C-alpha positions as a printed Julia matrix, in Angstrom:
157×3 Matrix{Float64}:
  98.88   91.44  129.88
  98.2    94.99  128.48
 100.53   96.41  131.07
 103.21   94.05  130.09
 102.83   94.92  126.35
 102.87   98.56  127.12
 106.32   98.2   129.06
 107.77   96.11  126.5
 106.61   98.58  123.77
 108.17  101.28  125.98
 111.41   99.62  126.32
 111.49   98.9   122.63
 110.78  102.6   121.58
 113.85  103.4   123.94
 116.07  101.25  122.12
 114.85  102.5   118.9
 115.28  105.79  119.56
 119.05  105.4   120.8
 119.98  103.76  117.44
 118.04  106.38  115.5
 119.97  109.37  117.04
 123.17  107.67  115.92
 121.91  107.03  112.83
 120.23  110.24  111.77
 123.14  112.72  112.37
 124.52  114.4   109.38
 127.31  116.89  108.6
 124.55  119.3   107.53
 122.94  119.18  110.92
 126.13  120.72  112.31
 125.54  123.9   110.47
 121.98  124.47  111.26
 121.0   128.05  112.34
 118.79  128.99  115.12
 115.92  129.85  112.73
 116.23  126.53  111.02
 115.81  124.98  114.51
 112.89  126.82  115.14
 111.26  125.67  111.82
 112.27  121.91  112.6
 110.63  122.37  116.35
 107.46  123.79  114.81
 107.01  121.08  112.41
 107.74  118.17  114.87
 104.19  118.04  115.85
 103.79  115.28  113.36
 106.59  112.6   113.13
 106.82  109.93  110.85
 108.49  106.6   111.34
 109.01  104.6   108.34
 110.43  100.95  108.35
 111.34   98.65  105.66
 113.45   95.53  104.69
 117.16   95.09  104.09
 119.2    92.15  103.23
 120.42   91.76  106.95
 117.36   93.13  108.81
 115.19   96.19  108.78
 115.43  100.1   108.15
 114.18  102.69  110.56
 113.81  106.25  109.95
 112.37  108.94  111.88
 111.68  112.32  110.62
 111.6   114.85  111.97
 113.26  114.32  115.31
 110.44  114.25  118.22
 110.27  117.24  120.4
 108.08  118.24  123.32
 105.64  119.62  120.67
 105.05  116.0   119.01
 101.4   115.22  119.05
 101.04  112.49  116.46
 103.34  109.7   115.03
 102.63  108.2   111.5
 104.03  104.65  111.17
 104.65  103.74  107.61
 105.52  100.03  107.2
 107.11   99.52  103.77
 108.24   95.92  104.99
 107.15   92.66  103.92
 106.6    91.91  107.71
 104.26   93.21  110.33
 105.86   95.63  112.91
 105.14   97.22  116.23
 105.91  100.73  117.24
 106.97  102.07  120.81
 107.77  105.57  121.53
 108.41  106.27  125.12
 110.66  108.4   127.46
 113.28  106.58  129.32
 113.02  107.66  132.75
 116.11  108.65  134.87
 118.13  105.97  136.48
 117.18  103.23  133.94
 118.86  101.79  131.02
 117.27  100.75  127.87
 117.99   97.03  128.85
 116.46   97.38  132.34
 113.36   99.2   130.91
 113.12   96.46  128.26
 113.43   93.83  130.75
 110.75   95.49  133.12
 108.72   96.05  130.2
 108.2    99.54  131.12
 106.97   98.75  134.52
 108.05  100.28  137.85
 108.39  103.81  136.43
 111.12  102.73  134.0
 109.28  104.41  131.03
 106.6   106.99  130.13
 104.65  105.72  127.1
 103.79  108.05  124.44
 102.71  105.54  121.55
 102.03  102.08  121.29
 100.85  100.35  118.02
 101.61   98.52  114.92
 101.34   98.14  111.19
 100.66   95.39  108.83
 103.05   95.03  105.78
 102.47   97.84  103.41
 100.28   99.84  105.51
 100.39  103.23  107.41
  98.88  103.7   110.87
  98.55  107.02  112.7
  98.78  107.28  116.35
  98.0   110.21  118.88
 100.61  110.82  121.53
  99.03  109.6   124.88
 101.06  111.81  127.44
 102.68  115.21  126.93
 106.17  114.59  125.59
 108.63  115.62  128.24
 112.38  116.59  128.04
 114.86  113.65  128.56
 115.79  110.42  126.81
 113.51  108.9   124.46
 113.39  105.68  122.3
 111.53  104.38  119.31
 111.55  100.71  118.52
 109.7    97.78  117.23
 108.91   95.49  120.26
 108.77   92.33  118.18
 111.63   89.98  119.43
 114.91   90.35  117.35
 113.55   93.33  115.42
 115.06   96.23  117.19
 118.52   94.48  117.14
 117.99   94.35  113.36
 117.72   98.0   112.92
 114.34   99.08  114.23
 115.77  101.24  116.99
 116.18  104.92  117.5
 116.78  106.76  120.77
 117.63  110.29  121.47
 117.3   113.46  123.84
 114.37  115.84  123.79
 115.31  119.19  125.62
């Protein structure tokens, strides 16, 4: 059961990451200098994921973007509902949907963080495995939650 939970969480994290990359971009990021990127990378050892409620679902904000230097993830649940957090690498050859269906099994993901937070609480999680370059996801594995906005995925180089 724990392996299945870890897989679901890994897949959910991948889905969350994809949505977050699309949602987190801004015009300001296009003008980032090399020195600004170094500062962002240096500060990415601690990533904060904040979730909240909207009329049609949930919000999901990730700051700063995870990097290979990420060691800790703080999960802030500003929602009225309990939420989970999965942060995982989506392995090459697997789509988010495939990894979700496999619940992270069969080598579809590398889990980094799996946990949750009750309404109005904050939890901090240590990254379980070294963060590697590749596609990653952050998502809430509770059925229906990532489809309502609790998803971010992106690329770590």
